Tab-separated table of C-alpha atoms and ligand atoms in Angstrom:
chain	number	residue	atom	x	y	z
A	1	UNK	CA	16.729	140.334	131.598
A	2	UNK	CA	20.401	139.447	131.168
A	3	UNK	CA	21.928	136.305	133.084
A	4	UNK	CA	25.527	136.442	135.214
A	5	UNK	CA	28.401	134.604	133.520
A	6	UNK	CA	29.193	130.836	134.359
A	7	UNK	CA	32.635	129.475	134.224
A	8	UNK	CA	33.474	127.938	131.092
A	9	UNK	CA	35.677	125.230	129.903
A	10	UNK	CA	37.436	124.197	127.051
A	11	UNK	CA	36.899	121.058	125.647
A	12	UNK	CA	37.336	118.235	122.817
A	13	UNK	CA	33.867	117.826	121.503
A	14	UNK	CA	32.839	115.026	119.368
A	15	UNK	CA	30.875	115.802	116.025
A	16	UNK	CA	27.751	113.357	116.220
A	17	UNK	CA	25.248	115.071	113.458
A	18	UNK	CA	25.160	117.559	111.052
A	19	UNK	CA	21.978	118.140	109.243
A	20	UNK	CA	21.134	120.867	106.537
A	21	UNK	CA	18.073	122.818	107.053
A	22	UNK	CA	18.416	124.998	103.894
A	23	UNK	CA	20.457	126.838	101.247
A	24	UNK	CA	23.366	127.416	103.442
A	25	UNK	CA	23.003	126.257	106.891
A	26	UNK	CA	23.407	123.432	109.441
A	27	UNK	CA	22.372	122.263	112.892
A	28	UNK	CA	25.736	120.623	114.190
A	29	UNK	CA	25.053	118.225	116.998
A	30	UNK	CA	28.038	118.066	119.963
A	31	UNK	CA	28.736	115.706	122.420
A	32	UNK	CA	30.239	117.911	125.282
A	33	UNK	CA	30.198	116.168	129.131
A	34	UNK	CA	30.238	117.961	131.989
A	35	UNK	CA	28.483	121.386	131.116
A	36	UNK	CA	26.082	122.392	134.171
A	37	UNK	CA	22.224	121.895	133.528
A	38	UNK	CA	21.132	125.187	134.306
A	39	UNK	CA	22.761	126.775	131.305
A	40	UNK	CA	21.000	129.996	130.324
A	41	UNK	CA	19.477	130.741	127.265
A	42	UNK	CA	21.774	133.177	125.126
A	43	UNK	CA	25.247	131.740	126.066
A	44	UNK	CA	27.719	131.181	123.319
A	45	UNK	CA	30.142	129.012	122.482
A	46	UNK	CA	33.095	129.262	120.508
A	47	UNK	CA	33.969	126.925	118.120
A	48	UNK	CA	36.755	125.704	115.590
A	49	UNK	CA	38.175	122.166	114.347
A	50	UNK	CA	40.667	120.329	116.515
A	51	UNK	CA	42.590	118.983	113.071
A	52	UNK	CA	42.743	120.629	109.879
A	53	UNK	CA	40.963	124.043	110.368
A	54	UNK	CA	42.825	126.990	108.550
A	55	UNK	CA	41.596	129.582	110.989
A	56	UNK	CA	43.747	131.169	114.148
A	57	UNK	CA	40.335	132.187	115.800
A	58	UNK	CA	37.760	130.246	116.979
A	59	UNK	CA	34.204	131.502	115.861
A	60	UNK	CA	31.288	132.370	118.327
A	61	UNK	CA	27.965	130.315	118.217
A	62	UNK	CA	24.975	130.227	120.335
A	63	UNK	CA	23.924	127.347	122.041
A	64	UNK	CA	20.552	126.107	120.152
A	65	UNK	CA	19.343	123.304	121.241
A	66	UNK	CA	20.208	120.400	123.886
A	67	UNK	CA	18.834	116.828	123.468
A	68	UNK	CA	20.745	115.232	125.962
A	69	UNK	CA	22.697	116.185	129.089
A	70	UNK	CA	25.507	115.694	127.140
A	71	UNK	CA	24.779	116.807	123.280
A	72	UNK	CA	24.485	120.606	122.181
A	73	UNK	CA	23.186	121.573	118.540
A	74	UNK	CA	24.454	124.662	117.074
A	75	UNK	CA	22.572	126.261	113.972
A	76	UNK	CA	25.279	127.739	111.710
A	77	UNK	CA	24.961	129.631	108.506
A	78	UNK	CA	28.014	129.185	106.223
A	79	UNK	CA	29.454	132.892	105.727
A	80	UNK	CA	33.171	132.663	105.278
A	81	UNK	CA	36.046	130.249	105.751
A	82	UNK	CA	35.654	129.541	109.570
A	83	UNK	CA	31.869	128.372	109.110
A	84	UNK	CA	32.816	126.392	105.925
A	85	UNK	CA	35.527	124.433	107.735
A	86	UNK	CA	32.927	123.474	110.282
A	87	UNK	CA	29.831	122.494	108.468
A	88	UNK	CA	31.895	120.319	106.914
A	89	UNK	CA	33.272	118.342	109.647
A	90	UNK	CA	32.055	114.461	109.191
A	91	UNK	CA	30.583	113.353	111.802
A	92	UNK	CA	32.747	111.792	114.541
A	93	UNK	CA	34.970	114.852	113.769
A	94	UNK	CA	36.254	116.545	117.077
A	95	UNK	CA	36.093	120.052	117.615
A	96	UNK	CA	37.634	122.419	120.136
A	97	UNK	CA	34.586	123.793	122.357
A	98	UNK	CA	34.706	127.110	124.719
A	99	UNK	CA	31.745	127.369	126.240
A	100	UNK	CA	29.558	128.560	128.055
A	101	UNK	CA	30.532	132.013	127.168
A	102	UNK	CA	28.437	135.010	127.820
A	103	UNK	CA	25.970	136.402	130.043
A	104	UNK	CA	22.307	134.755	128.242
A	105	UNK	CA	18.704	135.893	128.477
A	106	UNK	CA	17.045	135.597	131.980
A	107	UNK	CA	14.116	133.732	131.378
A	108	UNK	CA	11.564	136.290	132.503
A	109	UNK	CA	7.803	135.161	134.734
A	110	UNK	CA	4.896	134.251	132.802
A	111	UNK	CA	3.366	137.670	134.209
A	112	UNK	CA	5.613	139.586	131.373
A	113	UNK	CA	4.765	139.648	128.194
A	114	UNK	CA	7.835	138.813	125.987
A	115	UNK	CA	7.870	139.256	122.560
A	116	UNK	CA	11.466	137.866	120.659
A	117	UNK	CA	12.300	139.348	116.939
A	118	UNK	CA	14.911	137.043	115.200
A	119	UNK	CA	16.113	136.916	111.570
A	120	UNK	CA	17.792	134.149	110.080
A	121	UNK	CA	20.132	132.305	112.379
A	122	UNK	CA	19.699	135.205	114.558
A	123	UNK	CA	17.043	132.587	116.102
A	124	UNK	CA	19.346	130.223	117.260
A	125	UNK	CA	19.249	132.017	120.647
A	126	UNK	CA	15.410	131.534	121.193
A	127	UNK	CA	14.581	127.875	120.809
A	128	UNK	CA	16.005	127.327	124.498
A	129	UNK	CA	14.360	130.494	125.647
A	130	UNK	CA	10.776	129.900	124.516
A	131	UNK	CA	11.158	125.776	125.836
A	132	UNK	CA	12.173	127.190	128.996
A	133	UNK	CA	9.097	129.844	128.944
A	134	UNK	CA	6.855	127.125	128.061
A	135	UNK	CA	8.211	124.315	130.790
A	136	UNK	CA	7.244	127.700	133.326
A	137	UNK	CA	3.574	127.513	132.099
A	138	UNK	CA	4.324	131.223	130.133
A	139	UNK	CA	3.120	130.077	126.473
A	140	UNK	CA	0.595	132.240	126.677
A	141	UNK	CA	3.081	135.276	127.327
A	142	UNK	CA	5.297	134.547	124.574
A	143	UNK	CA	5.292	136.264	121.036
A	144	UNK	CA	7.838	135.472	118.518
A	145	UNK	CA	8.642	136.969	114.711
A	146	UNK	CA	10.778	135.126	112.866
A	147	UNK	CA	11.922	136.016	109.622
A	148	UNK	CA	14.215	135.890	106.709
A	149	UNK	CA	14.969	137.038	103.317
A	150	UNK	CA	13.190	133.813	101.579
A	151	UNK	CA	11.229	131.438	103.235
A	152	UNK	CA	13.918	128.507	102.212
A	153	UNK	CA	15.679	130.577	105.139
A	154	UNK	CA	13.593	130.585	108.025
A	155	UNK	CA	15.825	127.512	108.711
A	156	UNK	CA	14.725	124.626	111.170
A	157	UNK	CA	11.643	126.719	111.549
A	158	UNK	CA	9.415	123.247	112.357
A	159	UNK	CA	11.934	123.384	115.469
A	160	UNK	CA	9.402	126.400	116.712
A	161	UNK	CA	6.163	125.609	114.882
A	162	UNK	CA	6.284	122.652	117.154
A	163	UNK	CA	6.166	124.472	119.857
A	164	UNK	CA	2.721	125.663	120.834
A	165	UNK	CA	3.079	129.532	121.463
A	166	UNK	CA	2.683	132.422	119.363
A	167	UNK	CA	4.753	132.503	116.824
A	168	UNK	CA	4.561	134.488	113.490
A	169	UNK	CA	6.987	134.183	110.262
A	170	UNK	CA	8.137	136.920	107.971
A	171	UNK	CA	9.740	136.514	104.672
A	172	UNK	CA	11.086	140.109	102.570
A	173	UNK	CA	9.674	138.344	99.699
A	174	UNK	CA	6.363	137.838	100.844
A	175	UNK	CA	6.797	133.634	100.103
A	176	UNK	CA	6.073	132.672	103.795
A	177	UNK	CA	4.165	134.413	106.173
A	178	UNK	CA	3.875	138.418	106.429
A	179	UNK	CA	5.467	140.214	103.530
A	180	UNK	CA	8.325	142.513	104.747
A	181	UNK	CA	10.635	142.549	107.238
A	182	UNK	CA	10.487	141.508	111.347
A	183	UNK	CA	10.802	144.591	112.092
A	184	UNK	CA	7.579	146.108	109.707
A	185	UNK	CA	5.874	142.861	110.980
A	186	UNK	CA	6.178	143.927	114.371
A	187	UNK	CA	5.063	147.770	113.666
A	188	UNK	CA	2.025	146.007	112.140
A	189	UNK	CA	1.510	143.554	114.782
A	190	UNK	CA	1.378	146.620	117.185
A	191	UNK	CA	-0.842	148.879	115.093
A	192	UNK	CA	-2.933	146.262	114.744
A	193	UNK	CA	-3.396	145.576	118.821
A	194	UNK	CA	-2.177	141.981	118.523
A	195	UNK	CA	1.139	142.592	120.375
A	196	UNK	CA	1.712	145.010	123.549
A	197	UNK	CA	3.940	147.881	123.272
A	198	UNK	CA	4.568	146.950	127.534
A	199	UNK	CA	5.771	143.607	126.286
A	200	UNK	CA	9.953	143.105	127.509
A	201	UNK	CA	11.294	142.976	123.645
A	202	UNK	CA	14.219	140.473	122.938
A	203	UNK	CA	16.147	140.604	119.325
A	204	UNK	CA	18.885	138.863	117.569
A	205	UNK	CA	20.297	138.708	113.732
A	206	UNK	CA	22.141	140.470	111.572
A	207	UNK	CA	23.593	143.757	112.041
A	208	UNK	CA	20.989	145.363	109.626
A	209	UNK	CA	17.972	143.784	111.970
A	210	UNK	CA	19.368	145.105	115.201
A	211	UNK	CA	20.156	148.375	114.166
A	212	UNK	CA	16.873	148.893	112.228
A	213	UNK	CA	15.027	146.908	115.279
A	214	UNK	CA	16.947	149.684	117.630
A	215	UNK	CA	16.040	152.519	116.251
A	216	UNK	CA	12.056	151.575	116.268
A	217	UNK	CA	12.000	150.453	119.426
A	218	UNK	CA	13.544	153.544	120.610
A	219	UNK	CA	11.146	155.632	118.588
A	220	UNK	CA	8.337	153.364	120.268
A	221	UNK	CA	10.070	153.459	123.789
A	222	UNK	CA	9.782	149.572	124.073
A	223	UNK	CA	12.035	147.730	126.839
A	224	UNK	CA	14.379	146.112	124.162
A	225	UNK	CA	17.445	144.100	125.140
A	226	UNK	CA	19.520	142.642	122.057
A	227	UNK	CA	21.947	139.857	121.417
A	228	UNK	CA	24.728	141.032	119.791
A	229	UNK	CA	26.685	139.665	116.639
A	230	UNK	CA	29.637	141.541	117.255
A	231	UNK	CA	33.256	139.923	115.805
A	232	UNK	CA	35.019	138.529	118.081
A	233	UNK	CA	38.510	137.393	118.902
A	234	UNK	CA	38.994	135.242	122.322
A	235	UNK	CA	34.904	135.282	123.359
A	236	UNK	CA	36.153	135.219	127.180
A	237	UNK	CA	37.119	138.726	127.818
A	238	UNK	CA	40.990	139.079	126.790
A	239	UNK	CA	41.226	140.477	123.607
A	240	UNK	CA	38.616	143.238	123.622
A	241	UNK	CA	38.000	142.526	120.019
A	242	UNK	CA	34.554	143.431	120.253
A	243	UNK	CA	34.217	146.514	122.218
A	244	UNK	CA	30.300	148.502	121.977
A	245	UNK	CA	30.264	151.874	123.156
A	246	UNK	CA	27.724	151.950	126.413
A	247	UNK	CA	25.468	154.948	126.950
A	248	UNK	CA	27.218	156.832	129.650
A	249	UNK	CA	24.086	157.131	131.320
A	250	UNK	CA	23.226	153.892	131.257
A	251	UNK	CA	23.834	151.115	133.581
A	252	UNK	CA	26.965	149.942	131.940
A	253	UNK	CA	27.899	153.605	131.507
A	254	UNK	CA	31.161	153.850	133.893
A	255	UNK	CA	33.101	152.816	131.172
A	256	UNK	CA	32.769	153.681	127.837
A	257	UNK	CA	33.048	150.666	126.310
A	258	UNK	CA	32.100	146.983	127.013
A	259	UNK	CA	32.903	143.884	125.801
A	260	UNK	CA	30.638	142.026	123.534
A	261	UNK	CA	31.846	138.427	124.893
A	262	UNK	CA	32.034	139.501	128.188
A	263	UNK	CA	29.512	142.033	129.414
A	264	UNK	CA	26.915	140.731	126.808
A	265	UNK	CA	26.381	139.194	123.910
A	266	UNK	CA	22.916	140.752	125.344
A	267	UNK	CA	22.680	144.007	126.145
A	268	UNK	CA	19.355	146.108	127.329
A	269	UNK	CA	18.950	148.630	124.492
A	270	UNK	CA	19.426	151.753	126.971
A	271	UNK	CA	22.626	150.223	128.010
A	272	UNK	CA	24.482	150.607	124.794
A	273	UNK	CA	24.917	152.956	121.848
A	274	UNK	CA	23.997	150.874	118.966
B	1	FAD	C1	27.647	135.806	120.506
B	1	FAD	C2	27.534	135.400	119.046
B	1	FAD	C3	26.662	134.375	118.710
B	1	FAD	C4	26.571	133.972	117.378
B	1	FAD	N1	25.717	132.942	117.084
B	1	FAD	C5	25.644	132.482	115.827
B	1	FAD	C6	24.809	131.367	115.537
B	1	FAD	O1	24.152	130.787	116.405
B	1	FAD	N2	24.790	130.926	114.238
B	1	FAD	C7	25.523	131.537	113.256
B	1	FAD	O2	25.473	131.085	112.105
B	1	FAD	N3	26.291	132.616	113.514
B	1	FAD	C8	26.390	133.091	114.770
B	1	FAD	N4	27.208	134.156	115.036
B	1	FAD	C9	27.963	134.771	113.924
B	1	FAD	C10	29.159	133.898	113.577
B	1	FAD	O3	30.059	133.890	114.653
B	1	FAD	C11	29.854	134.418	112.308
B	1	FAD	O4	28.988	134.252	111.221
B	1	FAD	C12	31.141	133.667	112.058
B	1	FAD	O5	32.100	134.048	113.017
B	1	FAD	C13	31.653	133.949	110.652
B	1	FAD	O6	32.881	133.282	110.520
B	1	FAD	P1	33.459	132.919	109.061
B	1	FAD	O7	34.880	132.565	109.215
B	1	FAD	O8	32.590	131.902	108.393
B	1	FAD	O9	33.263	134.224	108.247
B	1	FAD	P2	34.320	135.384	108.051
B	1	FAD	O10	35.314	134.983	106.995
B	1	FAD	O11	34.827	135.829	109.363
B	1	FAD	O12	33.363	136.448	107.450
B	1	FAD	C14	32.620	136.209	106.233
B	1	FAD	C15	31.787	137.416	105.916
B	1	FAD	O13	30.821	137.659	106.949
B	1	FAD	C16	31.048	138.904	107.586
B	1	FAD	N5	30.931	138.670	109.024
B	1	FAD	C17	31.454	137.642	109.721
B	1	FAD	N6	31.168	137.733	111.037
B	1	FAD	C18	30.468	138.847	111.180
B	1	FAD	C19	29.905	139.514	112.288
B	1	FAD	N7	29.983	139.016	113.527
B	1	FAD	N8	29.260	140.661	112.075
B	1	FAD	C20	29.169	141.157	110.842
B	1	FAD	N9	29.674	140.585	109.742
B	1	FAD	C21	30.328	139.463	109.895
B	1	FAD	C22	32.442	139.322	107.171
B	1	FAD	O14	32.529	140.721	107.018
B	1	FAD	C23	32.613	138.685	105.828
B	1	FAD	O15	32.033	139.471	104.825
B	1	FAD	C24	27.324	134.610	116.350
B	1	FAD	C25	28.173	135.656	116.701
B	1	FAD	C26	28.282	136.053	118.028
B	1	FAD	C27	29.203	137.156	118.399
């Protein structure tokens, strides 16, 4: 379910949009030549301002969305100082672009049931992913819970909606869709006989998501690969900033650590402790 690595570049990208889709995020649109077409969903970029940023370290972003040949979006929620100083860029703004970075989800045949479980901007990874499922005719095939704290945060959700494919929202406080979390949505969704437990199972979001996503599926024994949000430092492989141990008997288990940037940011559940 994970992709190889492509050769990235680094490049002077030109700020051509930024649009806010709630409390405290933004879809940043890019114009970036010369990336190949057959970029997987998943990959990552990293990011930072070519004048005036404060920050020594580029930050990591996943590739959302891409328009044109040559424009990217990238959905960012403002945490700290680097996402600050890049939401807000004006646009024509240039920023310094690494990408693509990062192995990426392999786009699996419309046979396989996939169901994705994404919180907050943990989504960003998915809007490629279920276009690319439903230009291979897998629509039918392809489950997604999306959720959030508060249903002013299931940002750019339309993005999805208008999609047509299965997708259900979750909000902890019950204001949008099912009431409780993505991962008590899914439990319910599979009680209830509306999702498959032999579905492939893809998550991404915040730490608190994976790990509590982890330890059901492993108490379910669902095929579960995640994307991680690990920190990171160079995002090509250097640094080893963002080391997760690997299960050594796993298929990544001959060392006992890999590199978030590098070997992932998606992992297959049994290939990692997380
Ligand atoms: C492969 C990958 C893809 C990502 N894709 C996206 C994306 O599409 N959209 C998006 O908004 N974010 C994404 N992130 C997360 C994003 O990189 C961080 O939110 C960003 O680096 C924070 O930078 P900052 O300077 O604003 O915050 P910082 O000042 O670095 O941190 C602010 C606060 O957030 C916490 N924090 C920051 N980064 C992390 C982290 N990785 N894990 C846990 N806590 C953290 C810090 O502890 C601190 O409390 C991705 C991360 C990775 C590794």
């Amino acid at each position: 379910m994970q992709v190889a690595e492509t050769a990235a570049s680094s490049l002077r990208a030109t700020l051509v949009s930024r649009r806010a889709v709630g409390p405290d995020a933004f879809i940043l649109e890019l114009e970036l030549p010369g990336m190949p077409n057959d970029l997987a969903p998943g990959k990552f970029a990293m990011l930072s301002p070519a004048v005036g940023g404060t920050q020594q370290i580029a930050r990591p972003f996943s590739v959302y969305d891409r328009p044109a040949a040559n424009r990217f979006t990238f959905l960012i929620q403002v945490l700290g100082d680097g996402t600050r100083e890049l939401v807000t860029l004006e646009p024509g703004a240039e920023v310094i672009c690494t990408m693509p970075l990062g192995n990426g989800f392999e786009v699996a045949p419309a046979e396989q049931e996939i169901v994705i479980v994404a919180g907050g901007v943990g989504s960003a990874p998915f809007l490629k992913y279920v276009q690319d499922r439903i230009a291979a005719k897998a629509a039918a095939t392809t489950h997604m819970i999306l959720g959030a704290r508060t249903a002013d945060r299931l940002y750019d959700s339309e993005a999805f909606e208008a999609l047509d494919f299965d997708l259900r929202l979750a909000t902890d406080d019950g204001s949008r869709g099912f009431h409780g979390n993505v991962v008590q949505a899914l439990g319910a969704a599979l009680d209830a006989g509306e999702l498959s437990s032999s579905a492939h199972f893809l998550a991404c979001g915040p730490a608190g998501l994976l790990h509590g996503f982890a330890d059901f599926a492993r108490q379910r024994l669902l095929r579960a690969w995640l994307s991680l949000e690990t920190y990171m430092g160079c995002g090509f492989g250097v640094c080893n900033a963002c080391p997760v141990p690997t299960n050594p008997d796993g298929p990544l288990g001959a060392w006992p650590f890999a590199r978030t940037c590098k070997e992932g940011p998606v992992f297959s559940l049994d290939a990692i402790q997380f």
